[in-house]
Amino acid sequence: MKIVHGRADGVATQARGETFTGTVWGDPVLPTTTEGNTINSVTFTPGARTFWHHHERGQILVVTAGTGWVCTHGETPQPLTVGDVVWVPPGEQHWHGGGPDTIMTHLAISLGPTTWLHEVSADEYGQAGR
Ligand code: MN
């Protein structure tokens, strides 16, 4: 058993870059669990979002602050707020991010490796505001 009190000790909050649009901060919670699973607390600043991606064995998102969006490829972005929980099935292409004018922080419980694809365009993201 391992208990993490708030966040992992001795690991600085990390600026996320190459697979994100805008300013995103990631705070490791359980960065190195068994079986390649990770738990990070991720904060998206307004307008910031992931690239399109998918997770080999799925992902659970738990919104802990703010409001934002999650979107499955081919569908309309869906609003998220504090307390919302999202199950992303294995291999399902999607993105998540802050709102146009709001931050969002979520716990991201990623099961297995993540495959990163292309950037979410302004038009694709802009659908979230309509
Ligand atoms: Mn994801």
XYZ file of N, CA and C and ligand atoms in Angstrom:
391
model
N 0.849 -1.197 0.000
C 0.000 0.000 0.000
C 0.876 1.234 0.000
N 0.424 2.244 -0.722
C 1.126 3.524 -0.714
C 0.092 4.624 -0.563
N 0.291 5.490 0.407
C -0.626 6.614 0.622
C 0.088 7.887 0.208
N -0.550 8.649 -0.651
C -0.006 9.941 -1.067
C -0.843 11.033 -0.421
N -0.191 11.882 0.341
C -0.898 12.962 1.016
C -0.870 14.206 0.133
N -1.829 14.282 -0.758
C -1.983 15.463 -1.600
C -1.246 15.392 -2.906
N 0.044 15.123 -2.863
C 0.846 15.052 -4.081
C 2.119 14.289 -3.767
N 2.793 13.859 -4.803
C 4.021 13.104 -4.603
C 5.089 13.996 -3.986
N 5.833 13.448 -3.052
C 6.915 14.204 -2.427
C 8.063 14.410 -3.404
N 8.681 15.588 -3.329
C 9.930 15.819 -4.030
C 9.835 15.916 -5.535
N 8.622 16.067 -6.050
C 8.459 16.189 -7.495
C 7.810 17.541 -7.782
N 8.492 18.368 -8.531
C 7.963 19.702 -8.819
C 6.801 19.630 -9.802
N 5.885 20.581 -9.683
C 4.842 20.728 -10.694
C 5.502 20.989 -12.042
N 4.998 20.317 -13.067
C 5.648 20.359 -14.374
C 4.797 21.106 -15.391
N 5.445 21.984 -16.149
C 4.770 22.607 -17.289
C 4.672 21.570 -18.400
N 3.497 21.404 -18.936
C 3.304 20.438 -20.019
C 3.415 21.175 -21.349
N 4.027 20.544 -22.333
C 4.297 21.286 -23.554
C 3.904 20.621 -24.848
N 4.659 19.614 -25.227
C 4.669 19.187 -26.620
C 3.334 18.642 -27.111
N 2.537 18.112 -26.215
C 1.280 17.505 -26.658
C 0.069 18.258 -26.110
N 0.330 19.537 -25.789
C -0.746 20.387 -25.272
C -0.711 21.722 -26.001
N -1.877 22.345 -26.106
C -1.996 23.705 -26.623
C -2.239 24.629 -25.436
N -1.485 25.717 -25.363
C -1.657 26.652 -24.255
C -0.884 26.211 -23.035
N -1.144 26.877 -21.910
C -0.384 26.633 -20.690
C -1.101 25.610 -19.818
N -0.394 24.521 -19.551
C -0.955 23.403 -18.781
C 0.082 22.991 -17.740
N -0.389 22.783 -16.500
C 0.490 22.349 -15.418
C 0.064 20.963 -14.960
N 1.058 20.120 -14.708
C 0.778 18.777 -14.222
C 1.473 18.533 -12.906
N 0.695 18.108 -11.913
C 1.239 17.819 -10.598
C 1.179 16.317 -10.380
N 2.322 15.657 -10.321
C 2.296 14.214 -10.143
C 1.679 13.840 -8.794
N 0.759 12.909 -8.816
C 0.142 12.415 -7.588
C 0.678 11.009 -7.304
N 0.491 10.113 -8.256
C 1.147 8.801 -8.235
C 1.759 8.610 -9.617
N 2.933 9.181 -9.828
C 3.493 9.163 -11.180
C 3.970 7.790 -11.626
N 4.249 6.914 -10.681
C 4.826 5.625 -11.071
C 4.125 4.492 -10.341
N 2.845 4.318 -10.644
C 2.146 3.170 -10.084
C 2.561 1.919 -10.843
N 2.060 0.805 -10.408
C 2.351 -0.430 -11.110
C 1.603 -0.487 -12.436
N 2.019 -1.384 -13.288
C 1.327 -1.679 -14.542
C 1.287 -0.489 -15.498
N 2.163 0.486 -15.275
C 2.216 1.611 -16.208
C 1.088 2.608 -16.072
N 0.331 2.525 -14.987
C -0.732 3.488 -14.760
C -0.166 4.711 -14.047
N -0.736 5.898 -14.335
C -0.289 7.118 -13.681
C -1.488 7.921 -13.208
N -1.259 8.694 -12.147
C -2.274 9.625 -11.662
C -1.622 10.993 -11.563
N -2.177 11.942 -12.307
C -1.685 13.305 -12.287
C -2.841 14.263 -12.056
N -2.549 15.351 -11.334
C -3.503 16.451 -11.219
C -3.084 17.482 -12.265
N -3.954 17.725 -13.227
C -3.599 18.555 -14.382
C -4.474 19.803 -14.390
N -3.827 20.956 -14.494
C -4.553 22.228 -14.543
C -4.377 22.869 -15.911
N -5.509 23.086 -16.557
C -5.541 23.769 -17.853
C -5.908 25.231 -17.619
N -5.112 26.144 -18.131
C -5.486 27.556 -18.099
C -6.531 27.803 -19.186
N -7.208 28.961 -19.168
C -8.269 29.187 -20.166
C -7.773 28.976 -21.604
N -8.536 28.195 -22.344
C -8.216 27.909 -23.743
C -7.222 26.784 -23.945
N -6.564 26.353 -22.869
C -5.558 25.297 -23.002
C -6.238 23.934 -23.094
N -5.598 23.011 -23.801
C -6.179 21.683 -24.010
C -5.103 20.709 -24.447
N -5.447 19.421 -24.343
C -4.560 18.366 -24.846
C -4.611 18.347 -26.370
N -3.660 17.667 -26.970
C -3.807 17.223 -28.351
C -4.836 16.076 -28.359
N -5.304 15.729 -29.548
C -6.061 14.490 -29.698
C -5.174 13.328 -29.238
N -5.758 12.362 -28.560
C -4.972 11.235 -28.069
C -5.901 10.102 -27.658
N -5.307 8.973 -27.354
C -6.069 7.871 -26.773
C -5.181 7.099 -25.807
N -5.835 6.315 -24.953
C -5.152 5.588 -23.885
C -5.339 4.092 -24.103
N -4.246 3.372 -23.972
C -4.276 1.949 -24.328
C -5.319 1.177 -23.530
N -5.444 1.477 -22.241
C -6.411 0.762 -21.403
C -7.435 1.692 -20.767
N -7.560 2.903 -21.357
C -8.584 3.820 -20.908
C -8.071 4.860 -19.925
N -8.965 5.751 -19.536
C -8.597 6.837 -18.616
C -9.836 7.262 -17.829
N -9.604 7.614 -16.570
C -10.649 8.184 -15.722
C -10.243 9.617 -15.400
N -11.162 10.547 -15.622
C -10.952 11.950 -15.273
C -11.911 12.319 -14.153
N -11.402 13.008 -13.143
C -12.230 13.494 -12.038
C -11.972 14.988 -11.905
N -12.980 15.798 -12.174
C -12.796 17.255 -12.148
C -12.802 17.743 -10.701
N -11.724 18.436 -10.330
C -11.559 18.873 -8.940
C -11.633 20.388 -8.781
N -11.539 21.129 -9.861
C -11.680 22.587 -9.785
C -12.045 23.127 -11.162
N -12.804 24.216 -11.168
C -13.080 24.926 -12.406
C -14.087 24.227 -13.304
N -14.084 24.668 -14.559
C -14.953 24.078 -15.578
C -14.181 23.991 -16.886
N -14.551 23.016 -17.702
C -13.859 22.835 -18.968
C -14.657 21.953 -19.887
N -13.910 21.229 -20.753
C -14.555 20.455 -21.805
C -13.845 19.129 -22.010
N -14.612 18.141 -22.452
C -14.053 16.881 -22.935
C -14.774 16.545 -24.231
N -14.053 15.943 -25.162
C -14.655 15.678 -26.475
C -14.141 14.371 -27.060
N -15.072 13.522 -27.447
C -14.753 12.312 -28.199
C -14.781 12.637 -29.685
N -13.839 12.062 -30.434
C -13.758 12.341 -31.869
C -15.081 12.039 -32.552
N -15.533 13.017 -33.363
C -16.774 12.833 -34.098
C -18.017 13.259 -33.334
N -17.817 13.687 -32.097
C -18.959 14.117 -31.293
C -18.787 15.580 -30.881
N -19.795 16.117 -30.206
C -19.773 17.504 -29.747
C -19.087 17.580 -28.390
N -18.212 18.592 -28.170
C -17.594 18.742 -26.849
C -18.646 18.831 -25.749
N -18.322 18.220 -24.618
C -19.249 18.174 -23.485
C -18.673 18.973 -22.319
N -19.518 19.778 -21.647
C -19.022 20.572 -20.519
C -18.753 19.713 -19.293
N -17.735 20.124 -18.531
C -17.378 19.441 -17.288
C -17.310 20.455 -16.163
N -17.701 20.025 -14.975
C -17.591 20.879 -13.803
C -17.175 20.034 -12.600
N -16.939 20.694 -11.484
C -16.392 20.032 -10.298
C -17.253 18.835 -9.895
N -16.592 17.726 -9.665
C -17.274 16.511 -9.255
C -17.594 15.576 -10.397
N -17.534 16.089 -11.625
C -17.820 15.208 -12.767
C -16.720 14.159 -12.919
N -17.120 12.973 -13.319
C -16.207 11.856 -13.544
C -16.432 11.344 -14.961
N -15.346 11.142 -15.698
C -15.417 10.694 -17.085
C -14.655 9.377 -17.209
N -15.266 8.402 -17.852
C -14.560 7.179 -18.238
C -14.328 7.239 -19.743
N -13.072 7.222 -20.143
C -12.697 7.186 -21.553
C -12.278 5.754 -21.870
N -13.014 5.042 -22.725
C -12.674 3.644 -23.000
C -11.324 3.501 -23.716
N -10.732 2.318 -23.632
C -9.467 2.074 -24.321
C -9.565 2.417 -25.807
N -8.559 3.168 -26.292
C -8.462 3.441 -27.717
C -9.378 4.525 -28.238
N -10.218 5.100 -27.400
C -11.158 6.122 -27.880
C -10.438 7.470 -28.013
N -10.461 8.007 -29.237
C -9.759 9.267 -29.506
C -10.545 10.436 -28.902
N -9.835 11.330 -28.209
C -10.511 12.407 -27.478
C -9.530 13.505 -27.124
N -10.083 14.604 -26.581
C -9.257 15.645 -25.955
C -9.980 16.163 -24.722
N -9.225 16.833 -23.827
C -9.821 17.516 -22.691
C -9.071 18.803 -22.439
N -9.784 19.796 -21.834
C -9.136 21.080 -21.612
C -9.987 22.036 -20.822
N -9.427 23.227 -20.596
C -10.151 24.270 -19.893
C -11.228 24.867 -20.766
N -12.018 25.731 -20.164
C -12.991 26.479 -20.942
C -12.333 27.671 -21.606
N -13.030 28.316 -22.520
C -12.458 29.488 -23.182
C -12.045 30.578 -22.194
N -12.772 30.683 -21.083
C -12.501 31.733 -20.106
C -12.299 31.180 -18.700
N -12.095 29.870 -18.587
C -12.026 29.271 -17.253
C -10.916 28.223 -17.185
N -10.332 28.087 -15.990
C -9.413 26.982 -15.757
C -10.213 25.709 -15.490
N -9.539 24.596 -15.654
C -10.086 23.327 -15.155
C -8.930 22.492 -14.612
N -9.143 21.957 -13.422
C -8.192 20.989 -12.864
C -8.892 19.646 -12.749
N -8.242 18.604 -13.244
C -8.786 17.256 -13.063
C -7.688 16.292 -12.653
N -8.086 15.284 -11.912
C -7.226 14.130 -11.742
C -7.327 13.303 -13.012
N -6.202 12.926 -13.550
C -6.173 12.073 -14.739
C -5.548 10.735 -14.338
N -6.375 9.704 -14.330
C -5.915 8.358 -14.007
C -5.783 7.622 -15.323
N -4.571 7.523 -15.807
C -4.306 6.984 -17.140
C -3.861 5.540 -17.020
N -4.564 4.672 -17.731
C -4.312 3.233 -17.648
C -3.516 2.799 -18.873
N -2.256 2.500 -18.648
C -1.382 2.113 -19.744
C -0.903 3.327 -20.520
N -0.125 3.091 -21.578
C 0.483 4.174 -22.339
C -0.554 5.028 -23.077
N -0.182 6.300 -23.284
C -0.993 7.240 -24.050
C -0.376 7.406 -25.432
N -1.210 7.394 -26.459
C -0.761 7.665 -27.828
C -1.228 9.057 -28.225
N -0.252 9.933 -28.526
C -0.567 11.325 -28.857
C -0.679 11.489 -30.364
N -1.685 12.265 -30.785
C -1.937 12.497 -32.202
C -1.710 13.978 -32.512
N -2.607 14.594 -33.248
C -2.416 15.974 -33.710
C -3.113 16.976 -32.787
N -2.798 18.217 -33.021
C -3.356 19.306 -32.211
C -4.861 19.435 -32.434
N -5.566 19.837 -31.390
C -6.983 20.201 -31.509
C -7.027 21.609 -32.090
N -7.608 21.754 -33.272
C -7.603 23.049 -33.944
C -8.491 24.045 -33.210
N -8.300 25.312 -33.536
C -9.142 26.354 -32.934
C -10.605 26.112 -33.288
N -10.858 25.658 -34.517
C -12.248 25.376 -34.907
C -12.820 24.235 -34.087
N -12.025 23.170 -33.931
C -12.506 22.026 -33.132
C -12.737 22.452 -31.696
N -11.814 23.210 -31.137
C -11.972 23.690 -29.760
C -13.126 24.678 -29.677
N -13.241 25.518 -30.700
C -14.264 26.558 -30.693
C -15.672 26.013 -30.612
N -15.837 24.762 -31.067
C -17.155 24.129 -30.963
C -17.609 24.067 -29.511
N -16.602 24.074 -28.601
C -16.931 23.953 -27.193
C -17.664 25.177 -26.675
N -17.473 26.313 -27.365
C -18.097 27.529 -26.870
C -19.486 27.769 -27.428
N -19.938 26.864 -28.335
C -21.212 27.127 -29.020
C -22.347 26.369 -28.377
Mn -7.168 11.596 -22.137
